[in-house]
Coordinates of C-alpha atoms in Angstrom, one line a residue:
X60 CA 2.9 10.3 -26.4
X61 CA -0.3 12.1 -25.6
X62 CA -2.3 10.3 -23.0
X63 CA -6.0 9.9 -23.9
X64 CA -7.3 11.4 -20.6
X65 CA -7.5 14.7 -18.8
X66 CA -6.7 13.2 -15.4
X67 CA -3.1 13.9 -14.5
X68 CA -2.9 11.1 -12.0
X69 CA -3.7 8.3 -14.4
X70 CA -0.3 8.4 -16.1
X71 CA 1.7 9.6 -13.1
X72 CA 4.5 7.5 -11.6
X73 CA 4.0 7.7 -7.8
X74 CA 6.5 7.0 -5.0
X75 CA 5.5 6.2 -1.5
X76 CA 7.6 7.6 1.4
X77 CA 7.4 6.2 4.9
X78 CA 8.9 9.2 6.7
X79 CA 10.3 7.5 9.8
X80 CA 12.6 5.3 7.7
X81 CA 13.4 7.4 4.6
X82 CA 16.1 10.0 5.4
X83 CA 17.2 11.5 8.7
X84 CA 18.6 15.0 8.4
X85 CA 19.5 15.8 12.1
X86 CA 21.0 12.6 13.5
X87 CA 18.1 11.7 15.9
X88 CA 17.7 8.3 14.2
X89 CA 14.2 9.1 12.8
X90 CA 13.6 10.2 9.2
X91 CA 12.2 13.7 8.7
X92 CA 10.7 16.1 6.2
X93 CA 14.0 18.0 5.7
X94 CA 15.5 14.7 4.8
X95 CA 12.8 14.1 2.2
X96 CA 13.4 17.6 0.7
X97 CA 17.1 16.8 0.3
X98 CA 16.3 13.8 -1.9
X99 CA 13.8 15.5 -4.3
X100 CA 16.5 15.8 -7.0
X101 CA 17.1 12.0 -6.7
X102 CA 13.4 11.3 -7.1
X103 CA 13.0 13.7 -10.0
X104 CA 15.9 12.0 -11.8
X105 CA 14.3 8.6 -11.2
X106 CA 11.3 9.8 -13.1
X107 CA 8.9 10.2 -10.1
X108 CA 6.0 12.6 -10.7
X109 CA 3.9 12.2 -7.6
X110 CA 5.0 11.6 -4.0
X111 CA 2.7 9.9 -1.5
X112 CA 3.8 10.8 2.0
X113 CA 2.6 8.5 4.7
X114 CA 1.3 10.0 8.0
X115 CA 3.5 12.9 9.2
X116 CA 0.8 14.3 11.5
X117 CA 1.0 14.9 15.2
X118 CA 0.7 11.5 16.8
X119 CA 1.6 9.4 19.9
X120 CA 2.8 6.8 17.4
X121 CA 1.0 3.8 18.8
X122 CA 0.5 2.7 15.2
X123 CA 3.3 4.6 13.4
X124 CA 1.2 7.8 12.8
X125 CA -2.1 6.2 11.9
X126 CA -3.3 7.4 15.3
X127 CA -3.5 11.1 14.7
X128 CA -3.8 13.6 17.6
X129 CA -4.0 16.7 15.5
X130 CA -4.6 16.8 11.7
X131 CA -3.3 20.3 11.5
X132 CA 0.1 19.8 13.0
X133 CA 3.3 17.7 12.4
X134 CA 4.9 14.9 14.6
X135 CA 7.8 17.0 16.0
X136 CA 10.6 14.5 15.1
X137 CA 9.5 14.7 11.5
X138 CA 9.6 18.5 11.4
X139 CA 7.2 21.5 11.4
X140 CA 4.4 23.0 9.4
X141 CA 7.0 25.3 7.8
X142 CA 8.9 22.2 6.7
X143 CA 5.7 20.9 5.1
X144 CA 5.1 24.2 3.3
X145 CA 8.6 24.0 1.9
X146 CA 8.1 20.4 0.8
X147 CA 4.9 21.3 -1.0
X148 CA 6.5 24.3 -2.6
X149 CA 9.7 22.5 -3.7
X150 CA 7.7 19.5 -5.1
X151 CA 5.6 21.8 -7.2
X152 CA 8.7 23.8 -8.2
X153 CA 10.3 20.6 -9.6
X154 CA 7.1 19.6 -11.4
X155 CA 6.1 17.0 -8.9
X156 CA 2.8 16.5 -7.1
X157 CA 2.3 15.6 -3.4
X158 CA -0.4 13.5 -1.8
X159 CA -0.9 12.7 1.9
X160 CA -2.5 9.9 3.9
X161 CA -6.1 10.6 4.9
X162 CA -6.8 8.8 8.1
X163 CA -10.4 9.6 9.2
X164 CA -12.0 6.3 10.2
X165 CA -10.4 7.0 13.6
X166 CA -8.2 9.4 15.5
X167 CA -5.8 8.9 18.4
X168 CA -7.3 8.6 21.8
X169 CA -5.2 11.8 22.6
X170 CA -7.0 13.9 19.9
X171 CA -8.8 16.8 21.7
X172 CA -12.1 15.5 20.3
X173 CA -11.8 12.2 22.0
X174 CA -10.3 13.6 25.2
X175 CA -13.5 15.7 25.6
X176 CA -15.8 12.9 24.3
X177 CA -14.7 10.4 27.0
X178 CA -15.4 12.8 29.9
X179 CA -19.2 12.4 30.0
X180 CA -22.3 11.9 27.9
X181 CA -23.4 15.5 27.7
X182 CA -20.4 17.6 26.3
X183 CA -20.2 18.9 22.8
X184 CA -18.1 16.0 21.6
X185 CA -20.0 13.3 23.5
X186 CA -21.3 11.6 20.3
X187 CA -18.4 12.3 18.0
X188 CA -17.2 8.7 18.6
X189 CA -19.1 5.4 18.8
X190 CA -20.2 4.7 22.4
X191 CA -22.4 1.8 23.6
X192 CA -23.5 0.6 27.0
X193 CA -22.1 -2.7 28.4
X194 CA -23.9 -5.9 27.8
X195 CA -24.8 -7.8 31.0
X196 CA -24.6 -11.6 30.7
X197 CA -25.2 -13.7 33.8
X198 CA -24.7 -10.7 35.9
X199 CA -21.3 -9.9 34.4
X200 CA -20.4 -6.9 32.3
X201 CA -19.2 -7.6 28.8
X202 CA -18.5 -5.5 25.7
X203 CA -21.5 -4.5 23.6
X204 CA -20.8 -7.3 21.0
X205 CA -18.3 -9.9 20.0
X206 CA -16.6 -7.9 17.2
X207 CA -12.8 -8.6 16.8
X208 CA -10.4 -5.7 16.2
X209 CA -8.2 -5.9 13.2
X210 CA -5.0 -6.6 15.2
X211 CA -6.8 -9.1 17.5
X212 CA -8.8 -8.9 20.7
X213 CA -12.1 -7.1 21.3
X214 CA -13.0 -4.0 19.2
X215 CA -14.4 -2.3 22.4
X216 CA -12.7 -0.5 25.2
X217 CA -14.4 0.4 28.5
X218 CA -14.2 4.0 29.9
X219 CA -15.2 4.3 33.6
X220 CA -16.2 8.0 33.4
X221 CA -19.0 7.2 31.0
X222 CA -19.7 3.6 32.1
X223 CA -19.6 2.8 28.4
X224 CA -17.5 1.2 25.7
X225 CA -16.1 2.9 22.6
X226 CA -15.5 1.1 19.3
X227 CA -12.0 0.8 17.9
X228 CA -11.6 -1.4 14.8
X229 CA -7.8 -1.2 15.3
X230 CA -5.9 -0.7 18.5
X231 CA -7.6 0.7 21.7
X232 CA -5.7 4.0 21.2
X233 CA -7.5 4.5 17.8
X234 CA -11.2 5.2 18.6
X235 CA -13.5 5.1 15.6
X236 CA -15.2 8.4 14.7
X237 CA -19.0 8.6 14.5
X238 CA -19.6 9.5 10.8
X239 CA -23.4 9.3 11.3
X240 CA -23.2 12.7 13.1
X241 CA -23.0 15.5 10.6
X242 CA -21.2 17.8 13.0
X243 CA -18.4 15.2 13.2
X244 CA -18.2 14.9 9.4
X245 CA -18.0 18.6 8.9
X246 CA -15.2 18.8 11.4
X247 CA -13.3 16.0 9.6
X248 CA -13.7 17.7 6.3
X249 CA -12.4 21.0 7.6
X250 CA -9.5 19.8 9.7
X251 CA -8.3 16.7 7.8
X252 CA -9.1 17.6 4.2
X253 CA -9.6 21.3 3.5
X254 CA -6.8 22.4 5.7
X255 CA -4.2 20.6 3.5
X256 CA -5.8 21.3 0.2
X257 CA -5.6 25.0 1.0
X258 CA -1.9 24.5 1.6
X259 CA -1.6 23.1 -2.0
X260 CA -1.4 19.3 -1.8
X261 CA -2.7 17.4 -4.8
X262 CA -4.7 14.6 -3.2
X263 CA -4.9 11.8 -0.7
X264 CA -4.3 8.2 -0.3
X265 CA -7.4 7.3 1.8
X266 CA -6.7 4.8 4.6
X267 CA -9.3 2.2 5.5
X268 CA -11.4 3.8 2.8
X269 CA -14.5 1.6 3.2
X270 CA -15.0 1.4 7.0
X271 CA -16.7 4.7 7.9
X272 CA -20.3 3.4 7.7
X273 CA -21.1 0.7 10.3
X274 CA -24.2 -1.4 11.0
X275 CA -25.7 1.0 13.6
X276 CA -27.5 -1.9 15.4
X277 CA -24.0 -3.3 16.3
X278 CA -25.2 -6.9 16.4
X279 CA -23.0 -9.9 17.4
X280 CA -21.0 -11.3 14.4
X281 CA -21.7 -14.8 13.3
X282 CA -19.5 -17.5 14.9
X283 CA -16.8 -18.2 12.3
X284 CA -14.1 -18.9 14.8
X285 CA -15.6 -21.5 17.1
X286 CA -14.3 -21.5 20.7
X287 CA -13.0 -17.9 20.5
X288 CA -14.5 -15.0 22.4
X289 CA -14.3 -12.4 19.6
X290 CA -15.3 -13.0 16.0
X291 CA -14.4 -11.3 12.6
X292 CA -17.2 -8.9 11.9
X293 CA -16.4 -7.5 8.4
X294 CA -20.0 -7.8 7.1
X295 CA -21.1 -5.3 9.8
X296 CA -18.6 -2.5 9.0
X297 CA -17.1 -3.0 5.5
X298 CA -18.8 -1.1 2.7
X299 CA -21.6 0.1 4.9
X300 CA -24.9 1.6 3.7
X301 CA -23.8 5.3 3.8
X302 CA -20.3 5.0 2.5
X303 CA -21.1 6.2 -1.0
X304 CA -23.3 9.0 0.2
X305 CA -20.5 10.4 2.4
X306 CA -17.8 10.1 -0.3
X307 CA -20.0 12.0 -2.7
X308 CA -20.5 14.6 0.0
X309 CA -16.7 15.0 0.4
X310 CA -16.3 15.5 -3.4
X311 CA -19.1 18.0 -3.7
X312 CA -18.5 20.0 -0.5
X313 CA -14.7 20.0 -0.5
X314 CA -12.8 18.5 -3.3
X315 CA -14.6 20.2 -6.2
X316 CA -13.3 23.5 -4.9
X317 CA -9.7 22.4 -5.8
X318 CA -10.0 20.9 -9.3
X319 CA -8.8 17.3 -10.1
X320 CA -7.9 16.1 -6.7
X321 CA -6.5 12.5 -6.5
X322 CA -8.4 10.3 -4.1
X323 CA -6.9 6.8 -4.1
X324 CA -8.7 4.4 -1.7
X325 CA -7.5 1.4 0.3
X326 CA -10.3 -1.1 -0.2
X327 CA -9.4 -4.5 1.2
X328 CA -11.8 -7.5 1.2
X329 CA -14.2 -5.9 -1.4
X330 CA -15.7 -7.7 -4.4
X331 CA -15.4 -6.4 -7.9
X332 CA -18.9 -5.1 -8.3
X333 CA -18.7 -3.2 -5.1
X334 CA -15.2 -1.8 -6.0
X335 CA -16.7 -0.5 -9.2
X336 CA -19.3 1.5 -7.3
X337 CA -16.4 3.4 -5.7
X338 CA -14.2 4.0 -8.7
X339 CA -16.7 4.6 -11.5
X340 CA -15.7 7.9 -13.0
X341 CA -19.4 8.8 -13.1
X342 CA -19.8 8.1 -9.4
X343 CA -17.1 10.6 -8.6
X344 CA -16.0 9.0 -5.3
X345 CA -12.5 7.5 -5.5
X346 CA -10.2 8.2 -8.4
X347 CA -8.8 4.7 -8.2
X348 CA -8.2 2.1 -5.5
X349 CA -5.6 -0.4 -4.4
X350 CA -6.6 -4.0 -5.1
X351 CA -5.1 -6.2 -2.5
X352 CA -5.5 -9.6 -4.1
X353 CA -1.9 -9.8 -5.3
X354 CA -0.2 -8.6 -2.1
X355 CA -2.4 -10.8 0.1
X356 CA -1.2 -14.0 -1.6
X357 CA 0.3 -16.3 1.0
X358 CA -0.7 -13.7 3.7
X359 CA -3.7 -15.3 5.4
X360 CA -4.0 -13.5 8.7
X361 CA -7.5 -12.0 8.4
X362 CA -8.8 -10.9 11.7
X363 CA -5.5 -10.6 13.6
X364 CA -3.1 -13.1 15.2
X365 CA -2.7 -15.5 12.3
X366 CA 0.7 -14.5 10.8
X367 CA 2.0 -18.0 11.5
X368 CA -0.5 -19.3 8.9
X369 CA 1.4 -18.0 5.9
X370 CA 1.7 -20.3 3.0
X371 CA 3.4 -20.5 -0.4
X372 CA 1.4 -19.1 -3.3
X373 CA 1.8 -20.4 -6.9
X374 CA 2.7 -18.4 -10.0
X375 CA -0.8 -19.3 -11.5
X376 CA -2.4 -17.7 -8.5
X377 CA -0.2 -14.6 -8.9
X378 CA -1.2 -14.4 -12.6
X379 CA -4.9 -14.8 -11.7
X380 CA -4.7 -12.0 -9.1
X381 CA -3.1 -9.6 -11.5
X382 CA -5.6 -10.5 -14.3
X383 CA -8.5 -9.8 -11.9
X384 CA -7.2 -6.3 -11.3
X385 CA -6.5 -5.6 -14.9
X386 CA -10.0 -6.9 -15.9
X387 CA -11.5 -4.2 -13.7
X388 CA -11.0 -1.9 -16.7
X389 CA -13.0 -4.1 -19.2
X390 CA -16.3 -2.5 -20.1
X391 CA -16.1 0.0 -17.3
X392 CA -15.2 3.7 -16.7
X393 CA -13.0 2.7 -13.7
X394 CA -9.3 3.0 -13.2
X395 CA -6.8 0.9 -11.2
X396 CA -3.4 1.1 -9.5
X397 CA -0.3 -1.0 -10.1
X398 CA 1.8 -1.9 -7.1
X399 CA 3.6 -4.8 -5.3
X400 CA 4.8 -3.0 -2.2
X401 CA 3.7 -0.6 0.5
X402 CA 4.3 0.1 4.2
X403 CA 2.0 -2.9 5.2
X404 CA 3.6 -5.6 3.1
X405 CA 6.8 -7.7 2.9
X406 CA 9.2 -6.8 0.1
X407 CA 8.1 -7.9 -3.4
X408 CA 11.5 -9.5 -4.1
X409 CA 11.2 -11.8 -1.1
X410 CA 7.4 -12.4 -1.5
X411 CA 7.0 -12.9 -5.3
X412 CA 10.4 -13.6 -6.8
X413 CA 13.7 -14.5 -5.1
X414 CA 16.2 -12.7 -2.8
X415 CA 19.0 -15.2 -3.4
X416 CA 22.3 -13.4 -4.0
X417 CA 22.9 -14.9 -7.4
X418 CA 19.5 -14.0 -8.9
X419 CA 18.4 -11.0 -6.8
X420 CA 19.2 -8.2 -9.3
X421 CA 17.7 -10.1 -12.2
X422 CA 14.5 -10.8 -10.3
X423 CA 14.2 -7.1 -9.2
X424 CA 14.5 -6.0 -12.9
X425 CA 12.0 -8.6 -13.9
X426 CA 9.4 -7.3 -11.4
X427 CA 10.1 -3.7 -12.7
X428 CA 9.2 -4.8 -16.2
X429 CA 6.0 -6.5 -14.9
X430 CA 4.9 -3.4 -13.0
X431 CA 5.8 -0.9 -15.7
X432 CA 3.9 -2.9 -18.4
X433 CA 0.6 -3.1 -16.5
X434 CA -2.2 -0.7 -17.1
X435 CA -3.0 1.8 -14.3
X436 CA -1.4 4.3 -12.0
X437 CA 2.1 3.0 -10.9
X438 CA 3.1 3.2 -7.3
X439 CA 6.6 2.4 -6.2
X440 CA 7.6 2.1 -2.5
X441 CA 10.8 3.5 -1.1
X442 CA 13.8 1.2 -1.6
X443 CA 11.9 -0.9 -4.2
X444 CA 13.9 0.9 -6.9
X445 CA 17.2 -0.5 -5.6
X446 CA 15.8 -4.0 -4.9
X447 CA 15.5 -4.0 -1.1
X448 CA 14.3 -7.3 0.4
X449 CA 13.0 -8.7 3.7
X450 CA 14.9 -8.7 6.9
X451 CA 17.0 -11.8 7.7
X452 CA 15.4 -14.9 9.1
X453 CA 17.7 -15.0 12.1
X454 CA 16.3 -11.7 13.5
X455 CA 14.4 -12.2 16.8
X456 CA 11.2 -10.6 18.1
X457 CA 13.3 -8.0 19.9
X458 CA 14.0 -6.3 16.6
X459 CA 10.3 -5.9 15.7
X460 CA 8.6 -2.6 16.2
X461 CA 5.3 -3.2 14.4
X462 CA 2.3 -3.4 16.7
X463 CA 0.5 -5.8 14.3
X464 CA 3.4 -8.3 14.3
X465 CA 4.0 -8.0 18.0
X466 CA 0.3 -8.6 18.7
X467 CA 0.4 -11.6 16.4
X468 CA 3.5 -13.0 18.1
X469 CA 2.1 -12.5 21.6
X470 CA -1.2 -14.1 20.6
X471 CA 0.6 -17.2 19.5
X472 CA 2.7 -17.2 22.7
X473 CA -0.5 -17.0 24.8
X474 CA -2.4 -19.6 22.9
X475 CA 0.4 -22.1 23.0
X476 CA 1.9 -21.4 26.4
X477 CA 5.2 -20.1 24.9
X478 CA 5.9 -23.3 23.0
X479 CA 9.1 -22.8 21.1
X480 CA 8.0 -24.5 17.9
X481 CA 4.9 -22.3 17.7
X482 CA 7.0 -19.1 18.4
X483 CA 9.3 -20.1 15.5
X484 CA 6.3 -20.4 13.3
X485 CA 5.1 -17.0 14.3
X486 CA 8.6 -15.5 13.6
X487 CA 8.7 -17.2 10.2
X488 CA 5.3 -15.6 9.3
X489 CA 6.6 -12.2 10.5
X490 CA 9.7 -12.5 8.5
X491 CA 7.6 -13.4 5.4
X492 CA 4.8 -10.8 5.6
X493 CA 5.4 -8.6 8.7
X494 CA 5.1 -4.9 8.1
X495 CA 8.6 -4.0 9.4
X496 CA 10.1 -5.6 6.3
X497 CA 9.1 -2.5 4.4
X498 CA 9.8 -0.1 7.3
X499 CA 13.5 -0.7 7.7
X500 CA 15.6 2.4 6.8
X501 CA 16.4 3.1 3.1
X502 CA 19.9 2.1 2.1
X503 CA 21.5 5.4 0.8
X504 CA 25.1 4.3 0.8
X505 CA 27.6 1.8 2.4
X506 CA 28.5 4.0 5.4
X507 CA 27.3 3.1 8.9
X508 CA 23.5 2.8 9.2
X509 CA 23.3 2.8 5.4
X510 CA 23.6 6.6 5.3
X511 CA 20.1 6.8 6.7
X512 CA 21.2 8.5 10.0
X513 CA 24.4 9.6 11.8
X514 CA 22.7 8.7 15.0
X515 CA 21.1 5.5 16.4
X516 CA 18.3 4.4 14.1
X517 CA 14.8 3.9 15.6
X518 CA 14.7 0.4 14.0
X519 CA 17.5 -1.9 13.0
X520 CA 19.1 -1.3 9.6
X521 CA 19.2 -4.4 7.3
X522 CA 22.4 -6.4 7.8
X523 CA 23.2 -6.4 4.0
X524 CA 22.9 -2.8 3.1
X525 CA 26.4 -2.8 1.7
X526 CA 25.1 -5.1 -1.1
X527 CA 22.1 -3.0 -2.0
X528 CA 22.3 0.8 -1.7
X529 CA 21.6 3.9 -3.8
X530 CA 25.2 5.3 -4.0
X531 CA 26.7 2.2 -5.4
X532 CA 23.8 1.6 -7.8
X533 CA 24.0 5.2 -9.1
X534 CA 27.6 4.4 -10.3
X535 CA 26.7 1.1 -11.9
X536 CA 24.8 1.5 -15.3
X537 CA 23.7 -2.2 -15.0
X538 CA 22.1 -1.7 -11.5
X539 CA 18.5 -2.2 -10.5
X540 CA 18.2 1.5 -9.9
X541 CA 19.3 2.4 -13.5
X542 CA 17.0 -0.3 -14.9
X543 CA 14.0 1.2 -13.0
X544 CA 14.9 4.6 -14.3
X545 CA 15.0 3.1 -17.9
X546 CA 11.6 1.4 -17.4
X547 CA 9.9 4.5 -16.0
X548 CA 11.1 6.4 -19.0
X549 CA 9.9 3.7 -21.4
X550 CA 6.5 3.7 -19.7
X551 CA 6.2 7.4 -20.4
X552 CA 7.4 7.1 -24.0
X553 CA 4.9 4.4 -24.8
X554 CA 2.2 5.6 -22.4
X555 CA -0.7 4.8 -24.8
X556 CA 0.3 1.1 -24.7
X557 CA 2.0 0.7 -21.3
X558 CA -0.1 2.9 -19.1
X559 CA -3.4 2.9 -21.0
X560 CA -3.3 -0.4 -22.9
X561 CA -6.4 -2.6 -23.1
X562 CA -7.3 -6.2 -23.6
X563 CA -4.9 -7.7 -21.1
X564 CA -4.6 -11.4 -21.7
X565 CA -2.5 -14.1 -19.9
X566 CA -1.3 -16.8 -22.4
X567 CA 0.1 -19.4 -19.9
X568 CA -2.3 -19.3 -17.0
X569 CA -1.2 -22.7 -15.6
X570 CA 2.6 -22.5 -16.3
X571 CA 4.4 -22.6 -13.0
X572 CA 7.6 -20.9 -14.2
X573 CA 6.8 -18.3 -17.0
X574 CA 4.3 -15.5 -17.1
X575 CA 3.4 -14.4 -20.7
X576 CA 0.8 -11.6 -21.4
X577 CA -0.3 -9.2 -24.1
X578 CA -2.0 -5.9 -24.2
X579 CA -3.3 -3.8 -27.0
X580 CA -3.1 -0.1 -28.0
X581 CA -6.5 1.5 -27.5
X582 CA -6.7 2.8 -31.1
X583 CA -3.8 1.6 -33.4
X584 CA -4.0 -2.2 -32.8
X585 CA -0.3 -2.3 -31.7
X586 CA 0.4 -5.0 -29.1
X587 CA 2.7 -5.4 -26.2
X588 CA 4.0 -8.9 -25.6
X589 CA 5.7 -9.6 -22.3
X590 CA 7.7 -12.7 -21.1
X591 CA 8.6 -13.0 -17.4
X592 CA 10.6 -15.9 -15.9
X593 CA 9.9 -16.8 -12.3
X594 CA 12.5 -19.5 -12.3
X595 CA 16.1 -20.2 -11.2
X596 CA 16.5 -22.3 -14.4
X597 CA 16.5 -21.6 -18.1
X598 CA 13.0 -21.8 -19.4
X599 CA 11.5 -22.4 -22.9
X600 CA 10.0 -19.5 -24.7
X601 CA 6.5 -20.2 -26.0
X602 CA 5.1 -17.6 -28.3
X603 CA 1.3 -17.4 -28.8
X604 CA 0.7 -19.0 -32.2
X605 CA -0.6 -15.8 -33.8
X606 CA 2.6 -14.0 -32.9
X607 CA 5.3 -16.4 -34.0
X608 CA 6.0 -15.0 -37.5
X609 CA 5.0 -11.4 -36.7
X610 CA 7.5 -8.6 -36.9
X611 CA 8.6 -7.9 -33.3
X612 CA 10.6 -4.9 -32.0
X613 CA 12.4 -5.6 -28.7
X614 CA 11.4 -2.8 -26.4
X615 CA 13.3 -3.9 -23.3
X616 CA 15.1 -6.8 -21.9
X617 CA 16.8 -7.6 -18.6
X618 CA 19.7 -9.4 -20.3
X619 CA 22.4 -8.1 -22.6
X620 CA 21.5 -10.5 -25.4
X621 CA 18.1 -12.3 -25.8
X622 CA 18.1 -15.9 -27.0
X623 CA 15.7 -18.6 -27.8
X624 CA 15.2 -19.4 -24.2
X625 CA 14.5 -17.3 -21.1
X626 CA 17.4 -17.0 -18.7
X627 CA 16.7 -17.3 -15.0
X628 CA 14.4 -14.4 -13.9
X629 CA 14.7 -12.8 -17.3
X630 CA 12.1 -10.4 -18.6
X631 CA 11.6 -9.0 -22.1
X632 CA 8.9 -7.0 -23.8
X633 CA 8.2 -6.8 -27.5
X634 CA 6.2 -4.2 -29.5
X635 CA 4.1 -5.8 -32.3
X636 CA 2.8 -3.3 -34.9
X637 CA -0.9 -3.5 -35.7
X638 CA -0.5 -4.7 -39.2
X639 CA 1.7 -7.6 -38.1
X640 CA -0.9 -9.2 -35.8
X641 CA -4.0 -9.5 -38.0
X642 CA -6.8 -11.4 -36.3
X643 CA -5.1 -11.6 -33.0

């Protein structure tokens, strides 16, 4: 079907690759770019049209590549610039696009800009980062304010050479760039953006896309965590006063030279009206953004160190979060993304469905129906297409590599004097929402190390890779992988309704076991009716009253034969022709 839009990225099916854990080609235990290149036919066959490659830049890897020491070079274990050129060329040769992570709120403390900046207050790079004098209280030196870093602790680090502190909203090895200085901005545009667009990439996923503009007075944050030294300071650096100005500057000075460049922003903790300012087509800032309401359910660790406070969300809360994102399209010229997984989240099967052996495949297929039937640009995360799930509960902290999870665990350990009960709570939270769940190696086959590497993997491979792997699922026409392939093809065939459908409506907002929603074709009046079971039991099927006697065509089902009831974790979608649903 012809999509009613000139933007290629709206109807594109995107696939995120976390390079360290995707495919190792040389046996060093770390995924690499040649490994990615070797799987391009697999991705093409799946129906992928755009690859999002997470950071592959030169980096000391204090935060898995989000601490960049050179925007114009590659982390050696991943490969070379020549490998990247080959990846770009081969993606385009197969009709696929490639987007990269854009990480420009901060650099690594080993980037040449910061190495020079920290030397003294008078060199060329002196003001390229955010430096402030110490605060003296009762004769004692303290950080300039009480802001808390995202992963916990103070957001300021002292440097003796300057007798000043620099700001780092993340770890100390990730100093924040000073966007207020035009010279800094121009260097960022040239090195981090233009360099790669010249090489032919098709866009960026923009990391921490609303943090560049800070409150330049750097006041203390209000006390919202009594008794603690540092305080969450979001209001002083989220969606700051010059964010929109700078994003328009990027579009006008750089992106417009390269046509329809995709810029998909990461915008956590941002209200609807503010999000719309970023994604309005007229504003020309971000093409679309990731809405985090869904993936943050049960994941209450804002401000660092709170992973032990995870809680169980309800299906009505899940429906409400999805509806909020879909409603972003009502009466606006905005666009949204559709996703349940990325490199920062637990696996969707474990988070939102079930990873019990007897229901796991059915639940994975059900989530595929949900995602492929929502309006927006679809993003799939590596391994999601085979139904990978969270690491086992018995794993200990020694298996964890993620700095966020390690900081959270150590924070609990320190606060509670190593109390065993509290440490178990911390590990339970890490098992539920820790970032390493998504960063375990992809299961390519049932050979040692899941076919990810012939060497020793940088992080432990999931214990149950023999149950869930690409090679076995490719042979099984009823596998999760084959079902995903079928759903992606169906989404393309019915793009006007599945990708661009309007009037999203949930019909059972308070039902704890079944999720029923409808969407409409933008012009014909055709409707999509979707039933999703989130239950281990058989559930009754409740049609909206206006649809009971309408002529229904079954578009897709996760079971061989549909009945009058929903089987456990079943999904089905019906097409209702416009004339059959008068007045609906």
